[in-house]
Coordinates of C-alpha atoms and ligand atoms in Angstrom, one line a residue:
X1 CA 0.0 0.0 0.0
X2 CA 1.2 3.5 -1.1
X3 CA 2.5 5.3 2.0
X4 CA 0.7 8.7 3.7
X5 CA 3.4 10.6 2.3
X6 CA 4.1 14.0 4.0
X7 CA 7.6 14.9 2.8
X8 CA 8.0 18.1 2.6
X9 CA 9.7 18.4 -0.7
X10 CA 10.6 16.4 -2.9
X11 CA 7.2 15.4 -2.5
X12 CA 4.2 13.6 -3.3
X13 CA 2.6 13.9 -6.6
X14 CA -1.2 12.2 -7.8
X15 CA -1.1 8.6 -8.7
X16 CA -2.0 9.3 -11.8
X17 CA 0.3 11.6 -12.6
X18 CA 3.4 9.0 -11.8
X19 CA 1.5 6.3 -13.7
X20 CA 1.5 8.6 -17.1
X21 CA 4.8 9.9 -16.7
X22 CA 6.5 5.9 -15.5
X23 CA 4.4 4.9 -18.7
X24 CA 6.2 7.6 -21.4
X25 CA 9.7 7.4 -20.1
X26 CA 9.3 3.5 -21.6
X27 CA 7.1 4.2 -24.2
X28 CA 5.6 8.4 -25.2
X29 CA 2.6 8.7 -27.1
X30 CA 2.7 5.2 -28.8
X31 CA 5.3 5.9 -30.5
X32 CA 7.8 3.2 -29.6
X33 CA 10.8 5.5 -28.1
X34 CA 10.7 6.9 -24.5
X35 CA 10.2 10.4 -23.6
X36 CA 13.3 11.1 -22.0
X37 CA 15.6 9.9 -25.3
X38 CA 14.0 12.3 -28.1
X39 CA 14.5 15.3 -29.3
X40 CA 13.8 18.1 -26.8
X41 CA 13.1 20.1 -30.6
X42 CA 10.8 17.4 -31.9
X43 CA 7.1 18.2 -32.3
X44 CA 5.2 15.8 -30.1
X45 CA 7.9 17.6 -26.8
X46 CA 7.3 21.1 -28.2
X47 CA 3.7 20.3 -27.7
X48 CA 4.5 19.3 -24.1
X49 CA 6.5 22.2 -23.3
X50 CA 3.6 24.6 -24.7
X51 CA 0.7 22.7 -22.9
X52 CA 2.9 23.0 -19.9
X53 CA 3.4 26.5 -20.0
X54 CA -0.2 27.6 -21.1
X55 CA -2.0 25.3 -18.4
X56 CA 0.3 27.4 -15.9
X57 CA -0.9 30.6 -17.0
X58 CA -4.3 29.2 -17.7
X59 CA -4.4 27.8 -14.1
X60 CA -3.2 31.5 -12.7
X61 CA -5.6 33.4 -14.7
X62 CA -2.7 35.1 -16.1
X63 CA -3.4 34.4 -19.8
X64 CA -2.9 37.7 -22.4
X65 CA -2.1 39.5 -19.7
X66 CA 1.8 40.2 -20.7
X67 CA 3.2 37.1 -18.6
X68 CA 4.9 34.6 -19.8
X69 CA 6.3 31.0 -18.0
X70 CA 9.1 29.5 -18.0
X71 CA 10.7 26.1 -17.3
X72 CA 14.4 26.6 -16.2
X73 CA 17.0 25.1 -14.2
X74 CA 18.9 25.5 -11.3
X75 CA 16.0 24.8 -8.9
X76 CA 14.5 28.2 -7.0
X77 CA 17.9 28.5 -5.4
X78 CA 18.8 29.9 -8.6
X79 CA 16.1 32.3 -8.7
X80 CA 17.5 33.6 -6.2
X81 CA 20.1 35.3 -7.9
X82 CA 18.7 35.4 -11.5
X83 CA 15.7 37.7 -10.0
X84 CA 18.3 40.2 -8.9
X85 CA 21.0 40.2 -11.7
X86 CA 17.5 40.6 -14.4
X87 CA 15.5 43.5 -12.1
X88 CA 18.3 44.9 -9.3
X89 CA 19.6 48.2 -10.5
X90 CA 20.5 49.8 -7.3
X91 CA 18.2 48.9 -4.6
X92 CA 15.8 46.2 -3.7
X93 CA 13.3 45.4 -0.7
X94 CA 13.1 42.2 0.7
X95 CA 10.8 40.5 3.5
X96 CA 12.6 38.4 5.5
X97 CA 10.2 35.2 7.2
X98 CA 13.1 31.8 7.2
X99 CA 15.2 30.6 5.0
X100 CA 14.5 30.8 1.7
X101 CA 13.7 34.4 1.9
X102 CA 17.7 34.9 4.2
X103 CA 19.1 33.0 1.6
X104 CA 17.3 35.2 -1.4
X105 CA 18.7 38.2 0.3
X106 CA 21.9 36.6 0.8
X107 CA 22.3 36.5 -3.2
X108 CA 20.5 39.8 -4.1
X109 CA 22.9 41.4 -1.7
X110 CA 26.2 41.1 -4.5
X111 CA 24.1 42.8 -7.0
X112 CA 22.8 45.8 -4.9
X113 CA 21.9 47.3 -1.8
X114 CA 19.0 45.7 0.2
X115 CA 16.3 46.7 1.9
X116 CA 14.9 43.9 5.0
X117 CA 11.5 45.5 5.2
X118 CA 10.8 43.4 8.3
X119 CA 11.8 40.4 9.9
X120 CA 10.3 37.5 11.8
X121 CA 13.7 36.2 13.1
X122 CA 13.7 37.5 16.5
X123 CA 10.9 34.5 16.9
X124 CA 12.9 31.7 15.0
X125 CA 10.4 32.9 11.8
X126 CA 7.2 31.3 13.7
X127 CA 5.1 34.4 12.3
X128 CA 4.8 36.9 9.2
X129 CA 5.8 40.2 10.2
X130 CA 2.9 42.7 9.3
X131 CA 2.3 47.0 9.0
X132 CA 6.1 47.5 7.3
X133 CA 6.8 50.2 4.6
X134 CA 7.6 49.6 1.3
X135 CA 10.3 52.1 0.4
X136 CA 9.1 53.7 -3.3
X137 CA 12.5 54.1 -4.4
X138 CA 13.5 50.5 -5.0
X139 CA 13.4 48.1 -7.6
X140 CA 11.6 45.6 -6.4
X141 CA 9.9 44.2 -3.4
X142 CA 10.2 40.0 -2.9
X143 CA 8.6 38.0 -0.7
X144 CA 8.2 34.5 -0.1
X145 CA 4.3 33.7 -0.1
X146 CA 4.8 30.3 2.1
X147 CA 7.6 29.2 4.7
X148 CA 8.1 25.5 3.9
X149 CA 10.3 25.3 6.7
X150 CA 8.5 27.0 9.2
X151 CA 4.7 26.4 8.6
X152 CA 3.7 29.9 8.1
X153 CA 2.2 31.5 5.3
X154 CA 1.4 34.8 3.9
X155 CA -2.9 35.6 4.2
X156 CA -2.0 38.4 2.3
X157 CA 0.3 40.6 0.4
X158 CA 1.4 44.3 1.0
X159 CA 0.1 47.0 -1.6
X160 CA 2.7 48.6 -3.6
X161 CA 4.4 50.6 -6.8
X162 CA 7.0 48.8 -6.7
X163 CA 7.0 45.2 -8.9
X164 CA 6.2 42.9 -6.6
X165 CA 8.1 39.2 -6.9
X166 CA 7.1 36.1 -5.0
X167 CA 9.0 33.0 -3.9
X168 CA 6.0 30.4 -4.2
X169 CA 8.0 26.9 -4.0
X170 CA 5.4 25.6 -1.5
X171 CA 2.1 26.6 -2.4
X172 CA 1.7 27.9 -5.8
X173 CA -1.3 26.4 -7.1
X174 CA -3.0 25.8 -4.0
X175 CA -4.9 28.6 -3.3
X176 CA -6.6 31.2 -5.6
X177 CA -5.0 34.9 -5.6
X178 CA -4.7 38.0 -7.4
X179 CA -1.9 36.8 -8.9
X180 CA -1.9 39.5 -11.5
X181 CA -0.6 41.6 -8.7
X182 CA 2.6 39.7 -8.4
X183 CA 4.9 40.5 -11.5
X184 CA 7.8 37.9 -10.7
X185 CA 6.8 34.4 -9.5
X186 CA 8.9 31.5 -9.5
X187 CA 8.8 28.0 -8.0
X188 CA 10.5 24.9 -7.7
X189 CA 8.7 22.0 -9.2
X190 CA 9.6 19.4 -6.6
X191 CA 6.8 20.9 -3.9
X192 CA 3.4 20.8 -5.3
X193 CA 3.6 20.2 -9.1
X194 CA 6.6 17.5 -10.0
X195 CA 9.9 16.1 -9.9
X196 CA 13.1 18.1 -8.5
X197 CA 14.7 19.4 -12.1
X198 CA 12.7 22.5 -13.3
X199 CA 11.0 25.5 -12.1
X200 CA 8.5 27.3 -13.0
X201 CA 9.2 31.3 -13.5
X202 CA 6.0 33.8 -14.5
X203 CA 7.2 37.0 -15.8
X204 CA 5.9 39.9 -16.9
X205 CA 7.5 40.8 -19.7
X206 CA 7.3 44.7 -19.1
X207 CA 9.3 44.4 -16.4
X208 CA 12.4 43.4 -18.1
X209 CA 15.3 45.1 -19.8
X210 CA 15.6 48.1 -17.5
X211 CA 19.1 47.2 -15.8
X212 CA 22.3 47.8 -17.0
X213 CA 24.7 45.5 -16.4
X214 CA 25.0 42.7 -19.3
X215 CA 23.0 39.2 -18.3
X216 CA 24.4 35.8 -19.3
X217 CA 22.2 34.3 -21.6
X218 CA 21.6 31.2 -19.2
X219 CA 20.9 33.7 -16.6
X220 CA 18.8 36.1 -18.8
X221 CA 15.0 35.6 -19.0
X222 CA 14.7 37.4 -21.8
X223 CA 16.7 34.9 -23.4
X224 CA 14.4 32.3 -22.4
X225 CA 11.4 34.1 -23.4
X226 CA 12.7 34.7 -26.7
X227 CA 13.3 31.0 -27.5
X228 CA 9.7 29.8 -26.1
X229 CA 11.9 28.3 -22.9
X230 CA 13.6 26.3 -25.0
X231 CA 17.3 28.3 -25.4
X232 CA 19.2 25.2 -24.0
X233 CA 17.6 21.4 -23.6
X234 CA 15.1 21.4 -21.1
X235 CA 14.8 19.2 -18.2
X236 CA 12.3 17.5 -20.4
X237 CA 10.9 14.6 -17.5
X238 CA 10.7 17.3 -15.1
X239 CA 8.7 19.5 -17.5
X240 CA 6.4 16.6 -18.8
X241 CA 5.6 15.3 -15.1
X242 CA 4.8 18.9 -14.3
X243 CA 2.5 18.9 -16.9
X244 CA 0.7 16.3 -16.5
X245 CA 0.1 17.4 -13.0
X246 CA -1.0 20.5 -14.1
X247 CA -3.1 18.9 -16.3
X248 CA -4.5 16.7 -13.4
X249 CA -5.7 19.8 -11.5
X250 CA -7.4 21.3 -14.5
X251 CA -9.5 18.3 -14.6
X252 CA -10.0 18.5 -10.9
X253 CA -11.6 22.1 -11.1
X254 CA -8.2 23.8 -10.8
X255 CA -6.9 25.7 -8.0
X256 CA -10.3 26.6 -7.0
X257 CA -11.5 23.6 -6.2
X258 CA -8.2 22.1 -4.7
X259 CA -8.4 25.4 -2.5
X260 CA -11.3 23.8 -0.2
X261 CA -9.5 20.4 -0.5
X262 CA -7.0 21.9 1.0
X263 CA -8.6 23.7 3.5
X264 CA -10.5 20.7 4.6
X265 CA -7.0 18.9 5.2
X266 CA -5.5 21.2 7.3
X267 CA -8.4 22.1 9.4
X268 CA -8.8 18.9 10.5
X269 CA -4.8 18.7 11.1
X270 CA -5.2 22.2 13.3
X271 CA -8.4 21.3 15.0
X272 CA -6.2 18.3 16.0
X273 CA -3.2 19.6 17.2
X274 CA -5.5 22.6 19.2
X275 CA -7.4 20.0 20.8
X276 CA -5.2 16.9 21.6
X277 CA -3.3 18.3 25.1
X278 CA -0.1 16.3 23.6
X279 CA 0.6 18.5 20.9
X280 CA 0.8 22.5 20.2
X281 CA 1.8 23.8 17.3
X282 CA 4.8 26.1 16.4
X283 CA 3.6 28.6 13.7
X284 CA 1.5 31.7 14.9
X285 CA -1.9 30.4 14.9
X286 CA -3.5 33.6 12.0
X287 CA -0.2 33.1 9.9
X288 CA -0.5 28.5 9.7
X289 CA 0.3 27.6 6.6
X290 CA -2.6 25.4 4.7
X291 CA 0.8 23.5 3.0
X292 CA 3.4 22.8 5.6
X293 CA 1.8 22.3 9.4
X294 CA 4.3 22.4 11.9
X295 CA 3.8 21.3 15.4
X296 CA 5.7 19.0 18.7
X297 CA 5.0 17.5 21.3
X298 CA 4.4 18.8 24.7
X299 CA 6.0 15.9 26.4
X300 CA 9.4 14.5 24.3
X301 CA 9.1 11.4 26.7
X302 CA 6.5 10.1 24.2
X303 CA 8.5 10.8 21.0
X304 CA 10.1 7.5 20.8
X305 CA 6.3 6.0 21.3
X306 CA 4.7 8.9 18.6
X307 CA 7.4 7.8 16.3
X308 CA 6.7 4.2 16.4
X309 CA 3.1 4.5 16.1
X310 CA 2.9 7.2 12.7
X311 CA 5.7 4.9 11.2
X312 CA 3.6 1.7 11.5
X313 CA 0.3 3.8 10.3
X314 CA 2.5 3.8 6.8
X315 CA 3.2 7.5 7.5
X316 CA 6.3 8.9 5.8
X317 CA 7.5 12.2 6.1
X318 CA 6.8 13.9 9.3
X319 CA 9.9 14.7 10.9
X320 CA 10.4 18.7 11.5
X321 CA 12.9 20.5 9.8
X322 CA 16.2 20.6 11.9
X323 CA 16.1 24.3 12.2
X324 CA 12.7 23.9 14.2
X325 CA 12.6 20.6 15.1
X326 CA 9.1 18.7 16.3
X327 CA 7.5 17.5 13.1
X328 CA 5.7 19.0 10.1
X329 CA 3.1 17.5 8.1
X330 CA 3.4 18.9 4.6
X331 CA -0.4 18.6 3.0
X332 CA 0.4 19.5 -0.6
X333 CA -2.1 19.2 -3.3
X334 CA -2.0 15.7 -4.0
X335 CA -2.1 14.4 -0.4
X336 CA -5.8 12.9 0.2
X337 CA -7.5 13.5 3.1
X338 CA -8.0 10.7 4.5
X339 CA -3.7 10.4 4.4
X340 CA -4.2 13.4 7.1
X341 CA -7.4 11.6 9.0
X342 CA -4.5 8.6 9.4
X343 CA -2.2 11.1 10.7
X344 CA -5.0 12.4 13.2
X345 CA -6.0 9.0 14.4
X346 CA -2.5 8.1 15.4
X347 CA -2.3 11.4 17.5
X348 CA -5.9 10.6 19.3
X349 CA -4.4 6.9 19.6
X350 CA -1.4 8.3 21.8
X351 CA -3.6 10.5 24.1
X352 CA -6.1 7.6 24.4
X353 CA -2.9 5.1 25.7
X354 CA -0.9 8.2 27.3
Ligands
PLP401 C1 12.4 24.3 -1.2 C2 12.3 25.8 -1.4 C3 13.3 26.5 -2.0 C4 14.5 25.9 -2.6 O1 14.2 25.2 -3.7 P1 15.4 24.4 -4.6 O2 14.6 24.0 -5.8 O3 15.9 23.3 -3.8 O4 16.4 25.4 -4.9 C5 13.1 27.9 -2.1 N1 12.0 28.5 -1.6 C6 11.1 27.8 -1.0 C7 9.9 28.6 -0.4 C8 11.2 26.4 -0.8 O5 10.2 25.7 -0.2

């Protein structure tokens, strides 16, 4: 039997979608040759690339409204940097909630002077710091819209001039937005839409071409735009998966529907954790993250007992991140409910033997 599986990234994708995509690395489209050993240029994976790309905007409500996606490499670790040497002429303003977003600024830093906004460090990042001031004067404000590591996620999203970019690794696609006020969003595939290998970058096209320093062409999204994502070989079984996932949740009732899926999940993971007296949580309760739940035990006595008993309930996954400890339960769109309703009978299990 398949295995709750909770990982937090690399992650779980629909069954479905790994059936298709096992099926065409041995043998795409009837055609007697395997996905992953044809030409990248060859119609039948221009077609995949394209359906890829269009179901993303399609999905985002971002169709002929100047955007256009990408598939690069590099993972979003590489955004990272490629956001600031494309937009970062002087000066750029960054909120800082874990990690990702330290390690964003970290990068941006050696093109330009940054701006932290705010900061929920003081805390170990267990909230999203809220009533900060945009400067007008930059060139860009980024944010990270969920904190994979942390379990908290952004309810909502500063007004400003500025062009406004968004680290969404962890949730894009799981909740509906006005993502048309977002001009920049990238995210790595391996979270909620397929393998490690490709990421997924939504750019408004407007917004490029106004530094000056000179851009590598791997580096350059222009470059990428201007060769329909296709300037080097893609990661082509990371962009197929992806699109077949994408596909998946367009048949679903796209991210509308998977919304209150995903709202179901995670209340009944919260309720849980708010009610059982053996377990708190660790994010602030308004900024919980529908993707990423982290919580721990009141008592570590029982965490040799709790990790026996998930573990046998063919739970995978749960362990915190090492920078927070206590466990996290990542509920991305393919995890079923009833994987979570496993996860909460095994905490009312240990109170009812405790
Ligand atoms: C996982 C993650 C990253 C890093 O992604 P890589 O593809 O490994 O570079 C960046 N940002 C967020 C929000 C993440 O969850």
């Amino acid at each position: 039997m398949k295995k709750h599986n909770f990982s937090a990234g690399p992650c779980i994708l629909p069954e479905e979608v790994l059936q298709k995509a096992s099926e065409a690395v041995v043998n795409f489209n009837n055609d007697n040759l395997s996905l992953i050993e044809i030409s990248h240029r060859s119609q039948p994976f221009v077609d995949v690339i394209e359906k890829a790309r269009s179901l993303a905007l399609e999905l985002l409500g971002l169709e002929n409204k100047g955007y256009k996606a990408l598939f690069l490499q590099g993972g979003a670790s590489m955004q990272f940097l490629m956001v600031a040497y494309n937009l970062l002429n002087k000066k750029a303003a960054y909120l800082n909630t874990g990690t990702w977003s330290s390690n964003a600024i970290k990068e941006a830093k050696l093109f330009g002077e940054l701006v932290e906004v705010a900061s929920s460090k003081d805390k170990n990042f267990n909230y999203i710091p809220k009533g900060y001031q945009i400067p007008t004067d930059v060139d860009y404000f980024h944010c990270t819209s969920n904190n994979t590591i942390y379990g908290t996620q952004m309810k909502s999203f500063p007004e400003t001039s500025v062009p406004m970019i968004c680290d969404m690794s962890s949730d894009i696609f799981s909740r509906q937005l006005d993502f048309s006020k977002f001009d920049l969003i990238y995210a790595g595939a391996q979270k909620n839409m397929g393998p490690a290998g490709t990421t997924l970058v939504v750019v408004k096209e407007e917004i490029l071409g106004k530094v000056e320093r000179q851009i590598p062409s791997m580096l350059n999204y222009q470059v990428f735009i201007d060769k329909d994502s296709m300037f080097n070989t893609p990661p082509v079984f990371p962009v197929y998966t992806s699109m077949l996932t994408l596909e998946w949740l367009k048949d679903l009732g796209g991210i509308e529907f998977i919304e209150k899926v995903n709202e179901k999940k995670s209340a009944l993971l919260y309720n849980e954790i708010d009610r059982n007296p053996l377990f708190k949580g660790v994010a602030s309760i308004e900024d919980r993250s529908h993707m990423n739940a982290t919580f721990a035990l009141v008592d570590d006595n029982l965490q040799t007992k709790f990790d026996s008993m998930w573990q046998e309930a063919n739970i995978n996954g749960l362990h915190g991140h090492r920078s927070v400890g206590g466990y996290r339960a990542s509920m991305y769109n393919a995890l079923p409910l009833y994987s979570v309703q496993a996860l909460v009978d095994v905490m009312q299990e240990l109170e009812r033997i405790s």
